[in-house]
PDB file of C-alpha atoms and ligand atoms in Angstrom:
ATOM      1  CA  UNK A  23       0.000   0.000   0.000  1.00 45.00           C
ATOM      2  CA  UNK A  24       1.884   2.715  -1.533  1.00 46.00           C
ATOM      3  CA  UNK A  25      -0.165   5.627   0.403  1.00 58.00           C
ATOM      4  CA  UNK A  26       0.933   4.209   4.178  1.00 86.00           C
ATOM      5  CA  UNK A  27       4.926   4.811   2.620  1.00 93.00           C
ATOM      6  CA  UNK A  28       7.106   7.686   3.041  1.00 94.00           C
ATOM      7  CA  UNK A  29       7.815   9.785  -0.103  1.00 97.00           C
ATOM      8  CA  UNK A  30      11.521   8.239   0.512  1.00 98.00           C
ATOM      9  CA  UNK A  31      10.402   4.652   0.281  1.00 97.00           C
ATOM     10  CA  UNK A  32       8.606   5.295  -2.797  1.00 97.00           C
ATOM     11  CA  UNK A  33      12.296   6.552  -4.444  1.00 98.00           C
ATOM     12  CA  UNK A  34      13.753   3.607  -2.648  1.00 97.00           C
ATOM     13  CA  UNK A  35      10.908   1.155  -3.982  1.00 97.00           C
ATOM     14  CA  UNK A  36      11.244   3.054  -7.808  1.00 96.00           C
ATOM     15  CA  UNK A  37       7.332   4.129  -7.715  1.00 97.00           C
ATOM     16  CA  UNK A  38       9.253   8.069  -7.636  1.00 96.00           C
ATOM     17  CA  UNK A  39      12.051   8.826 -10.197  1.00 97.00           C
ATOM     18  CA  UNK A  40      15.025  10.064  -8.451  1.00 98.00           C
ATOM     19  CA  UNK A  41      18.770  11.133  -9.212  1.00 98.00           C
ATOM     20  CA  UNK A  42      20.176   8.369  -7.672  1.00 98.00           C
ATOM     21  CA  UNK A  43      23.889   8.666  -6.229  1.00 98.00           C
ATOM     22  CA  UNK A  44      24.195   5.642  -4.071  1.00 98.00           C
ATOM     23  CA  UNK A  45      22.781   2.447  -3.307  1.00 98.00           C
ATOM     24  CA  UNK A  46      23.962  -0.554  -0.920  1.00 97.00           C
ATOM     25  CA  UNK A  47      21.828  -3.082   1.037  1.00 96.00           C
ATOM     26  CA  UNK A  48      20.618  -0.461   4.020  1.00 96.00           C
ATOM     27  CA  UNK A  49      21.432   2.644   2.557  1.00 98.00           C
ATOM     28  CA  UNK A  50      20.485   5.028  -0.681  1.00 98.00           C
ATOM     29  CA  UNK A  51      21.210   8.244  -1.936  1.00 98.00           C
ATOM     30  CA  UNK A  52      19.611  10.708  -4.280  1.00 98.00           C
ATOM     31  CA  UNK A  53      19.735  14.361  -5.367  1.00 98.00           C
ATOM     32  CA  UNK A  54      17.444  16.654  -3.230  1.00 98.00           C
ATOM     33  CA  UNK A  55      14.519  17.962  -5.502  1.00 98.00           C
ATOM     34  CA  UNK A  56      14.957  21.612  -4.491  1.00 98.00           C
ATOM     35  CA  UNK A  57      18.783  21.954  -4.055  1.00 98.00           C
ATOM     36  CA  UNK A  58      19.968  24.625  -1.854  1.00 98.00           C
ATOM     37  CA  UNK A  59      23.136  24.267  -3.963  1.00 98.00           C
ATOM     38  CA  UNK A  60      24.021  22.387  -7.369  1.00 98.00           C
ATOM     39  CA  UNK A  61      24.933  18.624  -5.775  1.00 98.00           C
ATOM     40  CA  UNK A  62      22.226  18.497  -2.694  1.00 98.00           C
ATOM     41  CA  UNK A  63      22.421  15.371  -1.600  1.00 98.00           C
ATOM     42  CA  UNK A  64      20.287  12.970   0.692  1.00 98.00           C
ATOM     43  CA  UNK A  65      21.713  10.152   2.274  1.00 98.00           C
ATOM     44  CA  UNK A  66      18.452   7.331   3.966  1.00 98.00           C
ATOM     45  CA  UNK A  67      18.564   4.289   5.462  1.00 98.00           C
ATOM     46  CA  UNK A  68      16.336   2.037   3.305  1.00 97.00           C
ATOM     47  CA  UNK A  69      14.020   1.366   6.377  1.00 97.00           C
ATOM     48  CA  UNK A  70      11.840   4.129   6.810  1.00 97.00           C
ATOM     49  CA  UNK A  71      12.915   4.723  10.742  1.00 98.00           C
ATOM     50  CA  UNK A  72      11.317   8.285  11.383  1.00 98.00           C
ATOM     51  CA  UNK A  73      14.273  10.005  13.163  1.00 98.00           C
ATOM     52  CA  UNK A  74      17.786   9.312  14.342  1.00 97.00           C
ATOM     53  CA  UNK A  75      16.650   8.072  17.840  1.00 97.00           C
ATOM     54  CA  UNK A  76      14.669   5.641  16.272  1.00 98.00           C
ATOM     55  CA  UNK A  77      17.768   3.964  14.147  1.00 98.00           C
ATOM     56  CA  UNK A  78      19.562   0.907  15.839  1.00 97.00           C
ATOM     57  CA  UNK A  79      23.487   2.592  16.155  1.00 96.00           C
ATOM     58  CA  UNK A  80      24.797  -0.394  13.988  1.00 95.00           C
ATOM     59  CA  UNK A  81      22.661   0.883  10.920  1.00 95.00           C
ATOM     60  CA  UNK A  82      22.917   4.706  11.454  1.00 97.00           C
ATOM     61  CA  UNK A  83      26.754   3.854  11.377  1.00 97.00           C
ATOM     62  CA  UNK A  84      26.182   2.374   8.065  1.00 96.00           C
ATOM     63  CA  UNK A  85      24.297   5.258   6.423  1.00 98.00           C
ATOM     64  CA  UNK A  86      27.034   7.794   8.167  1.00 97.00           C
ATOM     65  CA  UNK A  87      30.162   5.151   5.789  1.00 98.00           C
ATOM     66  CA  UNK A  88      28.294   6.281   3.280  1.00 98.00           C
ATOM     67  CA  UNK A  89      28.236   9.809   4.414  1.00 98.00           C
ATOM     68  CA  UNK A  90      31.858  10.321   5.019  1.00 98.00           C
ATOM     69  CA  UNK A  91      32.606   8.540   1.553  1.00 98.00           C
ATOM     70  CA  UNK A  92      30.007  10.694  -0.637  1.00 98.00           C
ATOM     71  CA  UNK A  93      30.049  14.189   1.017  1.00 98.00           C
ATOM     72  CA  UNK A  94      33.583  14.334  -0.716  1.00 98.00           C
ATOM     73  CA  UNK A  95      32.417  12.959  -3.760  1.00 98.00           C
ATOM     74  CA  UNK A  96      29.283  15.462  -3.975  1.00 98.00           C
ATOM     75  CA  UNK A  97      32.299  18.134  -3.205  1.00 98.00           C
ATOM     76  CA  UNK A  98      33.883  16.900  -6.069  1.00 98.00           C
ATOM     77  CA  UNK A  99      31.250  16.679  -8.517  1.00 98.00           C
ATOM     78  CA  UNK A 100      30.438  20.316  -8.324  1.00 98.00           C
ATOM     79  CA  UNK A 101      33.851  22.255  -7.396  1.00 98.00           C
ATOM     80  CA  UNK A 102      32.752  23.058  -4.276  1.00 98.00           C
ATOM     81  CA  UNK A 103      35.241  23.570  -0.805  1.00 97.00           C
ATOM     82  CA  UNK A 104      33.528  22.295   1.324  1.00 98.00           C
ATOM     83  CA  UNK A 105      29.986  21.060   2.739  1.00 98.00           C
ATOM     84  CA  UNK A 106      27.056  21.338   5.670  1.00 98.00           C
ATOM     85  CA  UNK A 107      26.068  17.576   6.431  1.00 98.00           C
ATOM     86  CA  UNK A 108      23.491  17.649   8.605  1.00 97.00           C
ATOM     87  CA  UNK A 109      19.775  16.260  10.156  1.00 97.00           C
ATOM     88  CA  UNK A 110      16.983  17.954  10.955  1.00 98.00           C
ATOM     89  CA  UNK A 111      16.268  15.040  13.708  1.00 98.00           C
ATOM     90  CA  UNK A 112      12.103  15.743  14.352  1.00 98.00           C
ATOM     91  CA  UNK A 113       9.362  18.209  13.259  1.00 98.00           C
ATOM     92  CA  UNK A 114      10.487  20.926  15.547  1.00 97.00           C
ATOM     93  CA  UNK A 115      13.460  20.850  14.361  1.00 97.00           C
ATOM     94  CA  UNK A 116      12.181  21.479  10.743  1.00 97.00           C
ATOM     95  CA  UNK A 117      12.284  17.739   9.625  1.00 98.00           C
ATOM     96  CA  UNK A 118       9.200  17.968   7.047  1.00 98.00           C
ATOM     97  CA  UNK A 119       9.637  14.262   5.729  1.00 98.00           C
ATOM     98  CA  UNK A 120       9.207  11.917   8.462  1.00 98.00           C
ATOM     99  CA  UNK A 121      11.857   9.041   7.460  1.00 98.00           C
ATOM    100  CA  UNK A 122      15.451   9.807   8.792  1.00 98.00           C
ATOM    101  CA  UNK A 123      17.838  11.543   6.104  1.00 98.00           C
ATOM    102  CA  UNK A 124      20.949  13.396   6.110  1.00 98.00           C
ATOM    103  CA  UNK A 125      21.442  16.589   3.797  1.00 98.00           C
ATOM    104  CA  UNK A 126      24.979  16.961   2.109  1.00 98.00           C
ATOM    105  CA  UNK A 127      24.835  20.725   1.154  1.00 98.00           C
ATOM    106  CA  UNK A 128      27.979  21.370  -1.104  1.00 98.00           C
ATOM    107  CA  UNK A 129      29.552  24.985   0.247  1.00 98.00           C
ATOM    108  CA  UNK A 130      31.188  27.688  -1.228  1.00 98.00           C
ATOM    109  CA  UNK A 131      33.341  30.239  -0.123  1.00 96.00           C
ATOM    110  CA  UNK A 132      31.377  32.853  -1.931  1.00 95.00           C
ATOM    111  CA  UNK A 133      28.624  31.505  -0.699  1.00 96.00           C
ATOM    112  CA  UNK A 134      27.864  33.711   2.092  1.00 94.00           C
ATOM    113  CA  UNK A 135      25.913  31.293   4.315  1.00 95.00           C
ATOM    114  CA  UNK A 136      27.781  31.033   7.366  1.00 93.00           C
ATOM    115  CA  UNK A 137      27.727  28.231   9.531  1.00 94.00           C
ATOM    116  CA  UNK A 138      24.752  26.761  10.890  1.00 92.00           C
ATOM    117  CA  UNK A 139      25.370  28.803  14.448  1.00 93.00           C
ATOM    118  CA  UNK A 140      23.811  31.338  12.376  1.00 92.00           C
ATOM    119  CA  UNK A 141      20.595  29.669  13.147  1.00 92.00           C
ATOM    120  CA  UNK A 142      20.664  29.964  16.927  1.00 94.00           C
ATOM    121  CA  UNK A 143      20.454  32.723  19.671  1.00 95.00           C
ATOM    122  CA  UNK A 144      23.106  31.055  21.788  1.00 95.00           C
ATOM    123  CA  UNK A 145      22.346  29.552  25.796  1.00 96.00           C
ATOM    124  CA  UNK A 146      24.269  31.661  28.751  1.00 97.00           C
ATOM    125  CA  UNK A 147      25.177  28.528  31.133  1.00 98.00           C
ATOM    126  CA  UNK A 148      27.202  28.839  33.694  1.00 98.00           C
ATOM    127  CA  UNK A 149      29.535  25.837  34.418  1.00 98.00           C
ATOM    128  CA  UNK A 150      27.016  24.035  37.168  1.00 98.00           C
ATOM    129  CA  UNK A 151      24.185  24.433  34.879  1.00 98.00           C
ATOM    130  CA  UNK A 152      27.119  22.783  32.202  1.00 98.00           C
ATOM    131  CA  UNK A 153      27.989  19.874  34.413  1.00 98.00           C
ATOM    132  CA  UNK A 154      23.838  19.411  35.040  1.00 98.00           C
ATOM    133  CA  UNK A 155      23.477  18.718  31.096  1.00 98.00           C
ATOM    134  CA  UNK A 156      26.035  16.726  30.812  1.00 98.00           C
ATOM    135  CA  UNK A 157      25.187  14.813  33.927  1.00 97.00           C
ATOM    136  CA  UNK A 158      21.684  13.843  32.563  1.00 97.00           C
ATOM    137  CA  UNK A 159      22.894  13.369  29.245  1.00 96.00           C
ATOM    138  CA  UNK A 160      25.656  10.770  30.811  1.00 97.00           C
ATOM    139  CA  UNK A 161      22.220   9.166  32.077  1.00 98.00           C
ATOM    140  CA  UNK A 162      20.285   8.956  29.509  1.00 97.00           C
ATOM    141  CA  UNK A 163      22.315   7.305  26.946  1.00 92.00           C
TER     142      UNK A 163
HETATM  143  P1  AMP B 209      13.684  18.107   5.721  1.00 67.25           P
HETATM  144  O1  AMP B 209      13.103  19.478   5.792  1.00 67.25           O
HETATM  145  O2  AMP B 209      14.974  17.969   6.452  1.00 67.25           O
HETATM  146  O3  AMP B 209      12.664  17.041   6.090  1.00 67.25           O
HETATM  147  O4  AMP B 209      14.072  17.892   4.192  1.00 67.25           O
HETATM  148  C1  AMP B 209      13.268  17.241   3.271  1.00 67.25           C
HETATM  149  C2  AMP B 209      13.944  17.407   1.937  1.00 67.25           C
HETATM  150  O5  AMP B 209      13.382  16.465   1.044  1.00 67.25           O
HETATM  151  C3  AMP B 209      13.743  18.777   1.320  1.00 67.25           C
HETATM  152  O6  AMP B 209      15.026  19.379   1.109  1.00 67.25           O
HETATM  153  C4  AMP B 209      13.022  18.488   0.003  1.00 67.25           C
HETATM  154  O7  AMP B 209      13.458  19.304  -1.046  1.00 67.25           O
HETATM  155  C5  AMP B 209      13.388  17.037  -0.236  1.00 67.25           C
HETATM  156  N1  AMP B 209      12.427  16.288  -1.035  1.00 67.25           N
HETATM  157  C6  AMP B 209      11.104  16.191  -0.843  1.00 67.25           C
HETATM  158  N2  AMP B 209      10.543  15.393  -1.788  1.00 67.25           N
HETATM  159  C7  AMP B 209      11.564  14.965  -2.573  1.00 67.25           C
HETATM  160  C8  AMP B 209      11.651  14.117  -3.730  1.00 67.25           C
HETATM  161  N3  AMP B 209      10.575  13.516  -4.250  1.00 67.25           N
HETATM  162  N4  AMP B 209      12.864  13.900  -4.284  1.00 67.25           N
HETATM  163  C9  AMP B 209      13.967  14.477  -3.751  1.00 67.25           C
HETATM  164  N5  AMP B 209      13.951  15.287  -2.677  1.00 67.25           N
HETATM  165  C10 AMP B 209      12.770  15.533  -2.093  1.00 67.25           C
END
């Protein structure tokens, strides 16, 4: 039942044309329809797992092999010096598709962007408040 897919699975399944780049057992990799630069690239796991927390670590270190081998080779392909990988890991975080995926955005140095601080006000924490996070992050893992 194609409707109960993700728009991903239906490029993994071939039911949606895509520019394909990659393609191993767990993993796949097409161009990104609306390209924030020439060479966009998104990198899936074939299973439609909806975020990052959601990916068993053996398989998300799968997709990221494929990662560290391709965000060179999208660098290549278009000239560029250098690239943003990243994941917008849940809605609130801007994911709008709802099936884990990594954006390779190819950089420029004319391009005026800026790194992705840009995006962020910036937290004033003191170095209890520090310890605190890393405490419960120590905790939850
Ligand atoms: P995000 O906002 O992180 O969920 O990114 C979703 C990305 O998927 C966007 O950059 C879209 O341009 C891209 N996208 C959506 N549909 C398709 C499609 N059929 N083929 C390729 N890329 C797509």
């Amino acid at each position: 039942m194609s409707d109960d897919k993700t728009i991903f699975e239906q490029i993994v399944d071939g039911e949606i044309p895509s520019f394909t780049v990659y393609e191993d057992e767990t993993t796949y990799a097409f161009l990104d329809a609306n390209p924030l630069a020439p060479g966009h690239t998104l990198v899936i796991p074939k299973h439609p797992y909806e975020r990052l927390n959601d990916m068993p670590a053996d398989e998300a270190g799968d997709v990221f092999g494929v990662i560290s081998e391709l965000a060179p080779a999208v660098e290549a392909a278009v000239g560029a010096d250098a690239s943003t990988v990243a994941v917008n890991n849940g809605e609130e975080a801007g994911q709008e598709v709802p099936h884990v995926h990594w954006h390779i955005i190819p950089r420029f140095a004319d391009d005026s962007v800026g790194p992705i601080h840009r995006l962020f006000d910036g937290a004033d924490l003191d170095d209890d408040e520090m310890e605190e996070i890393a405490a419960e992050i120590r905790a939850n893992r």
